[in-house]
Coordinates of C-alpha atoms in Angstrom, one line a residue:
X1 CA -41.6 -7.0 -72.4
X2 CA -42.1 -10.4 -73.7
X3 CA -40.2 -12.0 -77.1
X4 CA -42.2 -10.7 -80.3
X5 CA -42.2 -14.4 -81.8
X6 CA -44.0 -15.8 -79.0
X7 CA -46.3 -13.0 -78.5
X8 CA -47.2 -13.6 -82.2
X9 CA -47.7 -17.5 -81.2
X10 CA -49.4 -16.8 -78.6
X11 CA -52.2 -13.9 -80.2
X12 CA -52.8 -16.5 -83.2
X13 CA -53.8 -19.2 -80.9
X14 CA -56.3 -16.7 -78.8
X15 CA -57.7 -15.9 -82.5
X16 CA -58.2 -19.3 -83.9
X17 CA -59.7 -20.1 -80.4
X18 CA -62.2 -17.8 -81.4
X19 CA -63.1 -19.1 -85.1
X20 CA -66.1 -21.6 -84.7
X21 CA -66.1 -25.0 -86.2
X22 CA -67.9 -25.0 -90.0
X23 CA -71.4 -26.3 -90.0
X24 CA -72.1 -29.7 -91.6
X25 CA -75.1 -30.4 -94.0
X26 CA -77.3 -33.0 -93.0
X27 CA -78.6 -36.1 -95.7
X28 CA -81.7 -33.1 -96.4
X29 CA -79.5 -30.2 -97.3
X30 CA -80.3 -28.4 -93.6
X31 CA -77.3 -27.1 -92.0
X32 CA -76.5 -29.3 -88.8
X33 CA -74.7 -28.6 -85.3
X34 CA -70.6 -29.1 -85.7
X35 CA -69.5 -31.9 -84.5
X36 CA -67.3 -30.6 -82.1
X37 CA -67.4 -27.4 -80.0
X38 CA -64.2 -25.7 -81.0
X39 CA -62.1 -25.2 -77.4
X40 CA -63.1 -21.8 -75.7
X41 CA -60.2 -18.8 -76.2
X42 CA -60.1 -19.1 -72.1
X43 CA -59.3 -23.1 -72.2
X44 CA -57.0 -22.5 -75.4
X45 CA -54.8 -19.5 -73.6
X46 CA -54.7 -22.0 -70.3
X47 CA -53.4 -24.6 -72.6
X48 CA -51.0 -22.2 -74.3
X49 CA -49.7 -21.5 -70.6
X50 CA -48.9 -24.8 -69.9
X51 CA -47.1 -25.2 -73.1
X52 CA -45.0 -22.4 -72.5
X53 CA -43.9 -23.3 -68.7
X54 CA -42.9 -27.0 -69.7
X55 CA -40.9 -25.2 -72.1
X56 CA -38.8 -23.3 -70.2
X57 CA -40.7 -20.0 -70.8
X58 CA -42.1 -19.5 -67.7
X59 CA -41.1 -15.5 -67.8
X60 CA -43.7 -15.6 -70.9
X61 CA -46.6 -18.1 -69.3
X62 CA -47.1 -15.3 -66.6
X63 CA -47.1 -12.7 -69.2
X64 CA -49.9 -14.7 -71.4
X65 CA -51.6 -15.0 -67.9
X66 CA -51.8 -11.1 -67.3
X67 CA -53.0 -10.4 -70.5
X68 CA -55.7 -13.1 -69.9
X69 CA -56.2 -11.7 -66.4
X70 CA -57.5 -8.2 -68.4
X71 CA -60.3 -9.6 -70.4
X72 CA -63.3 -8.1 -69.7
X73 CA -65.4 -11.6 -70.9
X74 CA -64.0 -13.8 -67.8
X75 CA -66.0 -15.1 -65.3
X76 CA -65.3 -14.8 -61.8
X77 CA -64.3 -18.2 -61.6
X78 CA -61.8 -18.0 -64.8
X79 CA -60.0 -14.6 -63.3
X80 CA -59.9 -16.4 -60.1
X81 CA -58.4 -19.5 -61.7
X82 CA -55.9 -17.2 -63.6
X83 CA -54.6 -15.4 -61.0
X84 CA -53.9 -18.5 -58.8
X85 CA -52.2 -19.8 -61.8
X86 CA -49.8 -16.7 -62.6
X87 CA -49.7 -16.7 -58.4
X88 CA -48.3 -20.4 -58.7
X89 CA -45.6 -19.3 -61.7
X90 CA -44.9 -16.1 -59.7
X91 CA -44.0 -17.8 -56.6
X92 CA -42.3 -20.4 -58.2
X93 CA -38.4 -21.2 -58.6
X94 CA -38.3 -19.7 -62.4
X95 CA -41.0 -16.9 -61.5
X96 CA -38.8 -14.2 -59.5
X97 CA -41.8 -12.3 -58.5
X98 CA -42.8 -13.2 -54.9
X99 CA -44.5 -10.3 -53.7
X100 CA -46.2 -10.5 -56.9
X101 CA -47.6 -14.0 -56.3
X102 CA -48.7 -12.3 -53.0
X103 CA -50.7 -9.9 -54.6
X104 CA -52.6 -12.8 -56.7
X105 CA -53.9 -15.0 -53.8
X106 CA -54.8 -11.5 -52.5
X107 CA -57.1 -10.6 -54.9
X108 CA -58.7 -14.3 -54.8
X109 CA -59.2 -14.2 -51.0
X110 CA -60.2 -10.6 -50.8
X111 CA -62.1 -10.4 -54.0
X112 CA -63.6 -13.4 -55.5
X113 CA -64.1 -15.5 -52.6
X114 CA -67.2 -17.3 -53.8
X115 CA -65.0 -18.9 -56.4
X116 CA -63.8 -22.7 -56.4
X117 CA -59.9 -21.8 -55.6
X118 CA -60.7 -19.8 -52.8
X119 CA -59.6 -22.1 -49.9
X120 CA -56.4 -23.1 -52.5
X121 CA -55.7 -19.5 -52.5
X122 CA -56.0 -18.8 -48.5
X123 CA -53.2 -21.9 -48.3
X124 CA -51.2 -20.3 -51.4
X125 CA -50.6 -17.0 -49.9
X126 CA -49.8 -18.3 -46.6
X127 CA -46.8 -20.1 -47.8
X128 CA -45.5 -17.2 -50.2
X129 CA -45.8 -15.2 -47.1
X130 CA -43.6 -17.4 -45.6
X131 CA -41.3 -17.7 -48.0
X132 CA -41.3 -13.8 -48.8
X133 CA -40.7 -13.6 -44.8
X134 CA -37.7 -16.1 -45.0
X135 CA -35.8 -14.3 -47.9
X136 CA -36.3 -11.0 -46.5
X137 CA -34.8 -12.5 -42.9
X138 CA -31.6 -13.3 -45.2
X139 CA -31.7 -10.4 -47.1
X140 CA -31.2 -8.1 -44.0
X141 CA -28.1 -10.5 -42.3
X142 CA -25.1 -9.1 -42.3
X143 CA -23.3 -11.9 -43.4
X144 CA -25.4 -12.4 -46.9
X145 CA -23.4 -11.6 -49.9
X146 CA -24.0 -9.8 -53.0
X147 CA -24.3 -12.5 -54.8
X148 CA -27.0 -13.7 -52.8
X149 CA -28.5 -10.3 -52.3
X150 CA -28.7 -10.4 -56.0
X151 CA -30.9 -13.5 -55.8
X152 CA -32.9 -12.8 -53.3
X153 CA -34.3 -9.3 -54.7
X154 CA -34.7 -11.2 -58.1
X155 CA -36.9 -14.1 -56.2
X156 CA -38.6 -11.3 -54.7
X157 CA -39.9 -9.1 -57.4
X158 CA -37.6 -6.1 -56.4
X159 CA -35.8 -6.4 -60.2
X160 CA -35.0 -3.0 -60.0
X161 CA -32.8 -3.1 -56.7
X162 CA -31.5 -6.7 -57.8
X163 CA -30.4 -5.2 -61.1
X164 CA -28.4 -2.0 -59.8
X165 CA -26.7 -4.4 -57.1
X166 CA -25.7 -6.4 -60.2
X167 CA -24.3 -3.4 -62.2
X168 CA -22.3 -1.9 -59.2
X169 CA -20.9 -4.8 -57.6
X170 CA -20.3 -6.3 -61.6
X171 CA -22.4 -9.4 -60.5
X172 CA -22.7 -12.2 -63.4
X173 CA -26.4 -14.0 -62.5
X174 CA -26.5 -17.6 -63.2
X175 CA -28.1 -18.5 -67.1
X176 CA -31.5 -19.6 -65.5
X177 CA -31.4 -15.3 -64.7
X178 CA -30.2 -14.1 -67.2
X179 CA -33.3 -15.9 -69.6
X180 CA -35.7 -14.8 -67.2
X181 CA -34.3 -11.6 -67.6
X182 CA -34.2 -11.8 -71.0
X183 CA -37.8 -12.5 -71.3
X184 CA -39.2 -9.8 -69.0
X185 CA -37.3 -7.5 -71.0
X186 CA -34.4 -5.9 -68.8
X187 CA -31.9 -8.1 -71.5
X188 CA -31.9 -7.7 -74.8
X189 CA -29.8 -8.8 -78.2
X190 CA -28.6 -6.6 -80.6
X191 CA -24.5 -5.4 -82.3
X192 CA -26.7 -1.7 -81.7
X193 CA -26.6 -2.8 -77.7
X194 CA -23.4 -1.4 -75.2
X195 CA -22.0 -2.3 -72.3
X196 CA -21.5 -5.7 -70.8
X197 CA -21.9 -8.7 -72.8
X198 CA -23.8 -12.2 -70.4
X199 CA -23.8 -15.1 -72.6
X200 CA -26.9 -17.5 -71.9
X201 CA -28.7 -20.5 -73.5
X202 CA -32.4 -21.0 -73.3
X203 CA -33.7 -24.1 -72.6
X204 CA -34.2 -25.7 -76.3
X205 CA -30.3 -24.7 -76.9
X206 CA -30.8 -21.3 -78.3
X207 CA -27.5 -19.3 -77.5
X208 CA -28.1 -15.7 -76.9
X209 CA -25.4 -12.9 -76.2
X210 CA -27.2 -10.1 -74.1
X211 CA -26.8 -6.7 -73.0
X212 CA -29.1 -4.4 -71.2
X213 CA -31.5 -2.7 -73.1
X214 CA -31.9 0.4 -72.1
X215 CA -28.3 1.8 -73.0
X216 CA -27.9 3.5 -69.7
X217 CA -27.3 0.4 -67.8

């Protein structure tokens, strides 16, 4: 579940992406070409992407990326370009979704392999393989803590395990977790909310005080 606000940014650049430039009228009252090409809803919702990661949103920038990934009007060489992108975010220190990323150079290498970023794929999942190999070696040692467990599963993808370790073993995530948790939706703010209050900060200073949102937890 991404933030309502920025879904609302984000929709009303993929629609002005799609309103063409107004036609000029030449010196002999003929309608002429625009001057300039307005920028494609594909180059727009890239751009939005990047915008959104440099922020400090990255939990957001792979969720713009999946809705992207969906359109039925992409070429093969823009759904290969998106995946590798939300494969880059996925694998990346603020993505928490390895296996994920996996999946994304997957689909490139096993799928669209005419495309420009094949080769960059082949080398892209070869490393998050590697790294999903390395966490999963310190996962299963006995000597790794909760704490770290925690971590680990979030880094992985495996939210759902990472998230009952938390609630038994009363873990508090450090606040670069606890956004990205509160941007895929597993935190939420609200007086309506109960159970255990995480304070946390997003990057342009916004405070937040968050509970889970599905009162269960």
């Amino acid at each position: 579940m991404i933030r309502s606000g920025l879904i609302a940014t984000a929709s009303a650049l993929a629609l002005a992406a799609c309103t063409s430039a107004p036609d000029t009228v030449g010196t002999n009252g003929a309608a002429s070409a625009p001057m300039t090409e307005t920028m494609s809803s594909y180059a727009l919702a890239m751009t939005t992407v990047e915008g959104l990661e440099e922020a400090g949103n990255t939990q957001t920038a792979i969720d713009r990326l999946t809705q992207l990934s969906g359109d039925p009007d992409l070429t093969r060489e823009q759904l290969a370009e998106t995946l590798l992108r939300r494969g880059e975010l996925r694998v990346g220190q603020s993505g928490y979704d390895v296996m994920g990323a996996i999946e994304d150079f997957e689909e490139i290498v096993n799928t669209l392999d005419d495309t420009t970023v094949h080769a960059e794929a082949v080398l892209a999942l070869e490393t998050a393989r590697g790294k999903a190999d390395s966490l999963m070696t310190v996962l299963n040692q006995p000597e790794t803590t909760r704490q770290q467990k925690f971590d680990i599963l979030m880094q992985l993808g495996r939210h759902e395990d990472a998230i009952d370790l938390m609630i038994a073993s009363d873990l508090t995530p450090d606040n670069e977790t606890l956004i990205a948790m509160y941007q895929i939706g597993y935190l939420c703010e609200g007086d309506e909310l109960t159970g255990r209050t995480y304070d946390a900060v997003e990057p342009d200073g916004t405070d937040h005080a968050l509970r889970f949102c599905d009162f269960g937890k």
